[in-house]
Coordinates of C-alpha atoms and ligand atoms in Angstrom, one line a residue:
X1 CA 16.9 20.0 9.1
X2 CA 14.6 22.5 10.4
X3 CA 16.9 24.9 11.5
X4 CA 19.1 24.4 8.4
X5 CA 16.0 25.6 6.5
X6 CA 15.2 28.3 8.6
X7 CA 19.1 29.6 8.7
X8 CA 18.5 28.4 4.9
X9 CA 15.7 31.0 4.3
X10 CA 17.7 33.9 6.1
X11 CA 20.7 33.6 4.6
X12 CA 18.9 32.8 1.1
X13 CA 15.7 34.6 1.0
X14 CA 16.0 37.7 3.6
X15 CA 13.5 36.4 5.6
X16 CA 12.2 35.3 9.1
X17 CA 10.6 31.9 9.4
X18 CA 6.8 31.9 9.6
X19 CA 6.0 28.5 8.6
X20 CA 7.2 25.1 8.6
X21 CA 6.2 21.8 7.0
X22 CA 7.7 18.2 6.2
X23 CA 7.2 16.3 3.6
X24 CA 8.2 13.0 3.4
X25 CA 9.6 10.3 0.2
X26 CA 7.6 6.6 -0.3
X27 CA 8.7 3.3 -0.6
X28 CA 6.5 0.6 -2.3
X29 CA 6.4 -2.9 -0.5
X30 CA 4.6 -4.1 -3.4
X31 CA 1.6 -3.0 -5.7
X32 CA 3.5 -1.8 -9.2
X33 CA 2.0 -0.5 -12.1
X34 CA -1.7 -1.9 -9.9
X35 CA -2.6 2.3 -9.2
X36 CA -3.5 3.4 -12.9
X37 CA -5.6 -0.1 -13.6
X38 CA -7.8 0.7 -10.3
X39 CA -5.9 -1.4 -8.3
X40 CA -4.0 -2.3 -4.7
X41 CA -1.0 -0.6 -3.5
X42 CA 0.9 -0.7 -0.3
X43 CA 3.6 1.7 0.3
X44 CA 4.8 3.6 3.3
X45 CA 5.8 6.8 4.1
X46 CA 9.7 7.4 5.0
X47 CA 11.7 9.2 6.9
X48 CA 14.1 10.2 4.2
X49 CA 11.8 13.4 4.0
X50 CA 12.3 17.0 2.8
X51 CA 11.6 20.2 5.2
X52 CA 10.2 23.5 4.1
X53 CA 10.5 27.3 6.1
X54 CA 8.4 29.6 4.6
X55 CA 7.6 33.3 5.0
X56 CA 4.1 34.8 3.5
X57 CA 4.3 37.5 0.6
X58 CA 1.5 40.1 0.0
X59 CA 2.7 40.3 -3.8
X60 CA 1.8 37.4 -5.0
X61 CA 5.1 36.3 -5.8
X62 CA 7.0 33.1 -4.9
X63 CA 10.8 32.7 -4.3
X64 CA 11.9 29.5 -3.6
X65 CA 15.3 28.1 -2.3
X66 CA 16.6 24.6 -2.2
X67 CA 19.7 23.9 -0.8
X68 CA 20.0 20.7 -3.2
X69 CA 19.5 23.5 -6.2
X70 CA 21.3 26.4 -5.4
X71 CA 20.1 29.1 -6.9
X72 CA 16.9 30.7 -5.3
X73 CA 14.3 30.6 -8.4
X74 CA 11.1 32.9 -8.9
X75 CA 7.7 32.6 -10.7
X76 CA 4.3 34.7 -10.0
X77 CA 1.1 32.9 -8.9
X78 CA -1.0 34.2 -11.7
X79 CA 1.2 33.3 -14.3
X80 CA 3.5 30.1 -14.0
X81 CA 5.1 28.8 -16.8
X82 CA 6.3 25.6 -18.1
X83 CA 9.6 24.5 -18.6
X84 CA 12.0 25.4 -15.8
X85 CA 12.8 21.8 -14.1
X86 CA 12.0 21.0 -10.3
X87 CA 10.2 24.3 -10.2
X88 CA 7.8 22.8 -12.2
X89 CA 6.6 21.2 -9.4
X90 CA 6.0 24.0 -7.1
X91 CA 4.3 26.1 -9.8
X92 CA 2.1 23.0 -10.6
X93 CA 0.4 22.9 -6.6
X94 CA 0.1 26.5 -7.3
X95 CA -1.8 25.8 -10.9
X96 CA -3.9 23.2 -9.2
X97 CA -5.1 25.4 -6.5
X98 CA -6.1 28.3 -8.7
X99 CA -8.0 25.8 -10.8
X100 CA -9.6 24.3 -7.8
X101 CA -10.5 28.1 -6.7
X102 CA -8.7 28.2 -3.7
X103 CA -7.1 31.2 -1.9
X104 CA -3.5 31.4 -3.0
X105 CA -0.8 33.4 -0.8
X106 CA 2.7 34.3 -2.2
X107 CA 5.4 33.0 0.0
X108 CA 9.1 32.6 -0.1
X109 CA 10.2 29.2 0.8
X110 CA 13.4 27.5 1.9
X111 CA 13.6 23.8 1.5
X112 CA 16.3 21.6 2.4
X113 CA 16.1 17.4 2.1
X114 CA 17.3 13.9 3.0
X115 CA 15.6 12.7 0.2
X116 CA 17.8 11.8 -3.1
X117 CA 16.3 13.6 -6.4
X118 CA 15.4 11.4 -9.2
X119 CA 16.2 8.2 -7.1
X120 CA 12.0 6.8 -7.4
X121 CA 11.5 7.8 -3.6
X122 CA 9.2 10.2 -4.6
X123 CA 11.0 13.9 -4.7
X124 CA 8.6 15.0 -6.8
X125 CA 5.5 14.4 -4.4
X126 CA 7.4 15.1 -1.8
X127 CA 8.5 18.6 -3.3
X128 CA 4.2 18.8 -4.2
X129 CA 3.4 17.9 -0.8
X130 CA 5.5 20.4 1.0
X131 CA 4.2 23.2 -1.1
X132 CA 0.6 22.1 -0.6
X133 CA 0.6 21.9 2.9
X134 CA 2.3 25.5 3.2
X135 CA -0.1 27.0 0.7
X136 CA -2.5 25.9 3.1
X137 CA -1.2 26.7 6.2
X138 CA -0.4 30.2 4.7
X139 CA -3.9 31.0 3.9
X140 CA -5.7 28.8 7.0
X141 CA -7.2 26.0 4.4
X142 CA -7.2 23.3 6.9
X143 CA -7.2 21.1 3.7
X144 CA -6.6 17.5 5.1
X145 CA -4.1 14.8 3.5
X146 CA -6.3 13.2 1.3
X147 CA -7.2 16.8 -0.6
X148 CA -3.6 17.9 -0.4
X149 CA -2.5 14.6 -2.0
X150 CA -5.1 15.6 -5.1
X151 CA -4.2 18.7 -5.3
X152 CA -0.3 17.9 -5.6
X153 CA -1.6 14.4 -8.1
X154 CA -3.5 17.3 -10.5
X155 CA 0.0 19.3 -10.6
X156 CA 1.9 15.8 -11.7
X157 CA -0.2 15.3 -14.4
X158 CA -2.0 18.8 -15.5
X159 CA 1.2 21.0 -15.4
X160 CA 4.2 18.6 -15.0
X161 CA 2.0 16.6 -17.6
X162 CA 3.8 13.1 -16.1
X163 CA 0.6 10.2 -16.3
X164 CA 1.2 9.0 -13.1
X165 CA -0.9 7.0 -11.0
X166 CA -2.0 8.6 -7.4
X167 CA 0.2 6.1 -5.3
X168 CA 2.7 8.7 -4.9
X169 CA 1.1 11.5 -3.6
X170 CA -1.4 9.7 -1.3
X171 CA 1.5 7.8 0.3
X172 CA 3.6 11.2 0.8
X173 CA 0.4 13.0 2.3
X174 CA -1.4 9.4 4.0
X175 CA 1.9 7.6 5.7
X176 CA 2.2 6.5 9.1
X177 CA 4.4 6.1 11.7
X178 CA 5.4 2.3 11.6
X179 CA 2.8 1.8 9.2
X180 CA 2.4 0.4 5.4
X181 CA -1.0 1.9 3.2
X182 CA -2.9 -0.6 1.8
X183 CA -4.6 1.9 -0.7
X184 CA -7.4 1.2 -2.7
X185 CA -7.1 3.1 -6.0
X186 CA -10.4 2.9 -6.8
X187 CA -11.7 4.8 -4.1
X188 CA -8.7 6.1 -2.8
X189 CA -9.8 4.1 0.5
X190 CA -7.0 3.4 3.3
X191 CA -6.3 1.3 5.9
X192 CA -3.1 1.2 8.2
X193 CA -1.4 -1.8 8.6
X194 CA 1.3 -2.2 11.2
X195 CA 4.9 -3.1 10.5
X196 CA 6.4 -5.7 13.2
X197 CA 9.6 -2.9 13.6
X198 CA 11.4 -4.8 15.9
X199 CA 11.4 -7.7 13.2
X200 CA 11.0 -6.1 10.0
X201 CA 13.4 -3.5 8.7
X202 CA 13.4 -1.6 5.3
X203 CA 16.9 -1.1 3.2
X204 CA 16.4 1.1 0.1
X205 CA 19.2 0.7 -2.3
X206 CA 19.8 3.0 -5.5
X207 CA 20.6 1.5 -8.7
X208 CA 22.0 5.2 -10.0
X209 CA 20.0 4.3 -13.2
X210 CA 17.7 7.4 -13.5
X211 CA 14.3 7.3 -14.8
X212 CA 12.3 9.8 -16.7
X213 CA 8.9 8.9 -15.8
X214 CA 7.7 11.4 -18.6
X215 CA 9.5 9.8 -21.0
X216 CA 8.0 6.6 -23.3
X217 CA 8.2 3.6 -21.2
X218 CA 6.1 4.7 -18.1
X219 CA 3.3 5.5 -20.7
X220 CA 3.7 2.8 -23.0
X221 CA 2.8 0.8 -20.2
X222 CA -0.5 2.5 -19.3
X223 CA -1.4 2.0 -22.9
X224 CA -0.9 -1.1 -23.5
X225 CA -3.1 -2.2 -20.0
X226 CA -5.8 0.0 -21.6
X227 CA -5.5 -1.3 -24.7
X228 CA -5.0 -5.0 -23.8
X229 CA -8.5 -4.3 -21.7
X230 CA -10.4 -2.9 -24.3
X231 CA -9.6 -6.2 -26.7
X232 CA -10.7 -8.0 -23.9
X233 CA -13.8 -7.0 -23.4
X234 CA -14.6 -7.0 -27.1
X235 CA -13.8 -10.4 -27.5
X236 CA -15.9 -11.1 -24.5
X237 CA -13.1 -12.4 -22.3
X238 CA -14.0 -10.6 -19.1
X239 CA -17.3 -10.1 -17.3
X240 CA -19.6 -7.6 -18.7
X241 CA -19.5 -5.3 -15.6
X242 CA -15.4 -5.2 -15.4
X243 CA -14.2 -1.3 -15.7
X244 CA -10.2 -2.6 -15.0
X245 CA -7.7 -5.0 -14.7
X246 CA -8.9 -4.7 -11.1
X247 CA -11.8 -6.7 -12.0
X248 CA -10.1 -9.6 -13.5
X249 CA -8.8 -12.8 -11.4
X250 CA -6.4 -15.3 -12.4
X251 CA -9.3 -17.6 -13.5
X252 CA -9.9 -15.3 -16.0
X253 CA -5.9 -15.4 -17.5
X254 CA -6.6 -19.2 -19.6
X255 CA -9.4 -17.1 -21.1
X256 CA -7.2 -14.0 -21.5
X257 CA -4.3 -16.2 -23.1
X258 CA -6.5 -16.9 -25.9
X259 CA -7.9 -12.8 -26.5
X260 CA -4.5 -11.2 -26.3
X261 CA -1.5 -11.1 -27.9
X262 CA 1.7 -12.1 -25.8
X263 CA 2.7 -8.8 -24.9
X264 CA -0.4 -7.4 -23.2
X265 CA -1.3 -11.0 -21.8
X266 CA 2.0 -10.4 -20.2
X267 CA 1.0 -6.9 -18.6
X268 CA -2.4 -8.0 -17.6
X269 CA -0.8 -11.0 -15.7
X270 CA 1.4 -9.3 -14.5
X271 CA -1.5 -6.6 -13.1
X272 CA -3.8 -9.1 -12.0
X273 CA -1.6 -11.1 -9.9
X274 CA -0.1 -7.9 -8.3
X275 CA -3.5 -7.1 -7.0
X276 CA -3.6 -10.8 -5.0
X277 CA 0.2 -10.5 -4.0
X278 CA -1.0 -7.1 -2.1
X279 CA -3.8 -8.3 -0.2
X280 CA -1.9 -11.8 0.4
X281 CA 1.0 -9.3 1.5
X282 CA -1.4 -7.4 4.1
X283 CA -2.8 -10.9 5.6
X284 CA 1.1 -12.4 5.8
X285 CA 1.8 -8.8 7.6
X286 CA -1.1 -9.0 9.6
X287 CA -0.3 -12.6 11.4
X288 CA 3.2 -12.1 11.6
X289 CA 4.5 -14.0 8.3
X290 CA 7.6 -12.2 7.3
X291 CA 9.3 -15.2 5.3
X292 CA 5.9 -15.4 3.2
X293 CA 5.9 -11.6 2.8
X294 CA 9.3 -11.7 1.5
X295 CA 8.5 -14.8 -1.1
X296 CA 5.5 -12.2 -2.0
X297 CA 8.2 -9.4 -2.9
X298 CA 10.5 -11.9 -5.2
X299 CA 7.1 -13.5 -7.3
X300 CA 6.2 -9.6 -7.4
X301 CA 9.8 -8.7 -8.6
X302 CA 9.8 -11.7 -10.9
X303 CA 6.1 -10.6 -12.5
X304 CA 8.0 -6.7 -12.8
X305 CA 11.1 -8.4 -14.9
X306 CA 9.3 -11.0 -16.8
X307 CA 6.1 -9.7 -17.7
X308 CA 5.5 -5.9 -17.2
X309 CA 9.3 -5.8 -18.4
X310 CA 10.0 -2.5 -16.2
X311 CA 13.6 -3.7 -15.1
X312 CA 16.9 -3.1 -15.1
X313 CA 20.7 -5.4 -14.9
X314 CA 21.4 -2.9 -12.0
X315 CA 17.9 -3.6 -10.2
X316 CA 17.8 -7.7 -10.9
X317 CA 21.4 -7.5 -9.4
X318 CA 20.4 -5.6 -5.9
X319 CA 17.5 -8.3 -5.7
X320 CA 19.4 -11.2 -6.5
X321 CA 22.3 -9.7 -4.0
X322 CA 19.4 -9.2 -1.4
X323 CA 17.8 -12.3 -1.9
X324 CA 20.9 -14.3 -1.6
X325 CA 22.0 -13.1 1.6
X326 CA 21.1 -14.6 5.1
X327 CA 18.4 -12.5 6.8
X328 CA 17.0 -11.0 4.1
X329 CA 13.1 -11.8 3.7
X330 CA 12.8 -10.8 -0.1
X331 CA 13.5 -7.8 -2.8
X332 CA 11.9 -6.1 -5.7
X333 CA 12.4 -2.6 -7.6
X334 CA 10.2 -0.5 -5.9
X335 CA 8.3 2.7 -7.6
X336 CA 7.8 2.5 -11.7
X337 CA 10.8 0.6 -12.7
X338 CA 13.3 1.3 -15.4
X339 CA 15.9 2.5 -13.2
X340 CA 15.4 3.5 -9.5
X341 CA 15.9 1.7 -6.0
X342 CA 15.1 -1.5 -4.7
X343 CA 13.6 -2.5 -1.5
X344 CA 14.8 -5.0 0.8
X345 CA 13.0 -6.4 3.9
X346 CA 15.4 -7.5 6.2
X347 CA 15.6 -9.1 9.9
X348 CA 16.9 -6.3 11.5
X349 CA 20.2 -7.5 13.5
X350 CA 20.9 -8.4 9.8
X351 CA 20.3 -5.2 8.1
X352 CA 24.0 -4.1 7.9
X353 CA 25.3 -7.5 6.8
X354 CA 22.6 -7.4 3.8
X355 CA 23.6 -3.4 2.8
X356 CA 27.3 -4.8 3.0
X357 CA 26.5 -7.2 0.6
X358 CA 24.3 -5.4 -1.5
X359 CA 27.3 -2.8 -1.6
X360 CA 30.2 -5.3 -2.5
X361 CA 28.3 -7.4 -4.8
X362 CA 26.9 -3.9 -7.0
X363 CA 30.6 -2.7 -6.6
X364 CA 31.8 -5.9 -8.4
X365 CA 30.0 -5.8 -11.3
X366 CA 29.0 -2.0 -11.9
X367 CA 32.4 -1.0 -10.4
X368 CA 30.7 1.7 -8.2
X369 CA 28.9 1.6 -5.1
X370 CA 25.2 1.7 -4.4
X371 CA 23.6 4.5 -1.6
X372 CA 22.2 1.8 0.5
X373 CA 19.2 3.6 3.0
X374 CA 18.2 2.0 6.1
X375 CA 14.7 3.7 6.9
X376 CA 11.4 3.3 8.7
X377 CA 8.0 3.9 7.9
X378 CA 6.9 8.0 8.5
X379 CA 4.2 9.9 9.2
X380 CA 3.0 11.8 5.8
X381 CA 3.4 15.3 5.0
X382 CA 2.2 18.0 8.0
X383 CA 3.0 21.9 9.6
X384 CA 6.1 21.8 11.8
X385 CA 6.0 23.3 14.4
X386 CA 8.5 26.8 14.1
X387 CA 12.3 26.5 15.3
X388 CA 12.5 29.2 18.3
Ligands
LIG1 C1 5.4 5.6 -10.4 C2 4.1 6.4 -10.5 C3 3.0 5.7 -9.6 C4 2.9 4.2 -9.9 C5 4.3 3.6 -9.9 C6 4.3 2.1 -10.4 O1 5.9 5.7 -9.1 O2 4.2 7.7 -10.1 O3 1.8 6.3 -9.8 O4 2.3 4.0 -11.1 O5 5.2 4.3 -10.8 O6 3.6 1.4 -9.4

């Protein structure tokens, strides 16, 4: 991929490679909807991944070509302007680093990818990611992940204008080889926790439904968690000091029952008992327990369908596909729902049996076939070094 983007940015651009970064896409194990309620999240890194070549510009000017696009596309860094698609993105990193006062340096950039577009792997932070670590290594920032990973979160939401939670990013910028990130969204805290690779392996399977995470739903949802905590508290049904659904336990829900009305009961369940399935995930991961990790995914899938009400026919299918087949641990929709992939853990000598099925079964009903992804955990976005 690296040399494709460097031939890329000759052919394209005009112009010698001087820089070179990856970025890679996320998959969430489980922790949905948790990151905007100050909650638990554990998603890895991937190695479906997008590259970028760069070469600095002393005008101030950006040119940018992706070989999923076409077109090579233009904006200047001291005036970008809404409104022209995936190079939203990029102008948004350049936004949030003019409004966090840092040195910005014109650059023409090259990008080519593995990653699917608008498949809920995370193109967008990917995209972010790649054009915050080059801004940096352009002007010798030496910003780590965890400022990258804000920096590309403050373009999502401030220029993009998307409401996301910061899962995304910190996963893109944060993941480790062979690793999950238990992130605490809080704090932003997080710890590494190994994946047993030669007994665990990740399928990724698109359900072709795409989902406009600026549109309605995605923020319907954040509203009605705030709202369904703010009736809470007035009525008194959670302790005086709780800021978030993070703060609630299911002892609390009996209480909760009798504050809300069905709907954002429903959502703060659903919330609540995501935050326990993540750390119970971690401790299951931790001493070995894939078949309890894998009941963990279906309760956490059932919980996404039942009562945050973010799926799909096409992603209850994949799961019920997954789940039904021998030497597969468990499946949920992964990312915000609505459309999107799922994820499947899977015993690895058993990983092509389960994508076979997942593919027939899909193909039965929906009459087309589903991109099924084998991958591994990655390490998070960082400079390449140059193609000689
Ligand atoms: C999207 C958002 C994340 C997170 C998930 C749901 O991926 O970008 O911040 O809220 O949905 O868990």
């Amino acid at each position: 991929m690296l040399d494709a983007a460097a031939t890329w940015l000759r052919e394209r651009l005009g112009r010698e490679p001087e820089l070179a970064v990856r970025a890679p896409g996320r998959v969430n194990l489980i922790g949905e909807h948790t990151d905007y309620n100050q909650g638990l999240v554990l998603p890895c890194a991937i190695d479906l991944e997008l590259v970028a070549v760069g070469a600095r510009r002393a005008d101030g000017r950006f040119r940018v070509a992706s070989r999923q696009v076409g077109e090579p596309a233009e904006f200047d860094a001291a005036a970008p302007t809404r409104g022209r698609g995936w190079l939203d993105y990029v102008q948004g990193v350049v936004a949030a680093f003019r409004a966090a006062g840092l040195p910005i340096v014109g650059l023409d950039l090259a990008l080519v990818s593995s990653l699917p577009r608008e498949a809920g792997l995370s193109s967008s932070a990917a995209l972010e990611l790649a054009v915050a670590t080059a801004l940096a290594e352009a002007a010798g920032l030496g910003l780590d992940g965890a400022a990258r990973a804000r920096l590309a979160h403050r373009a999502e939401t401030d220029f993009v204008g998307v409401p996301c939670g910061r899962m995304d990013q910190l996963a893109c910028a944060l993941g480790r080889r062979d690793h999950a990130l238990r992130i605490d969204c809080r704090d932003d805290t997080v710890e590494a926790i190994p994946l047993p690779g030669h007994r665990l392996g990740l399928l990724i399977a698109a359900s072709g439904v795409r989902r406009q995470l600026a549109s309605g739903a995605y923020a319907r949802r954040r509203t009605e968690c705030a709202e369904g905590l703010a009736r809470a508290r007035q009525a008194g049904a959670l302790p005086g000091a709780a800021r978030a659904w993070r703060d609630a336990g299911s002892e609390q829900l009996p209480v909760l029952q009798r504050a809300l009305d069905p709907v954002r009961f429903r959502r703060a369940r659903h919330v609540i008992r995501e935050n326990q399935r993540v750390e119970e995930t971690c401790a299951a991961l931790r001493t070995g327990d894939l078949p309890r990790v894998g009941a963990l995914l279906r309760e956490g899938m059932a919980s996404l369908r039942d009562d945050f009400e973010v799926s799909v026919p096409e992603l209850d299918l994949l799961c019920e596909l997954g789940d039904a087949t021998p030497g597969c641990f468990g499946s949920r929709l992964t990312g915000a729902g609505f459309g999107g992939c799922t994820v499947h853990l899977v015993a690895p000598a058993r990983a092509e049996a389960v994508a076979d099925a997942l593919r027939a079964g899909f193909a039965r009903r929906f009459g087309r076939e589903p991109p099924v992804w084998p991958v591994v955990a990655a390490d998070g976005a960082a400079p390449l070094p140059l193609p000689s």
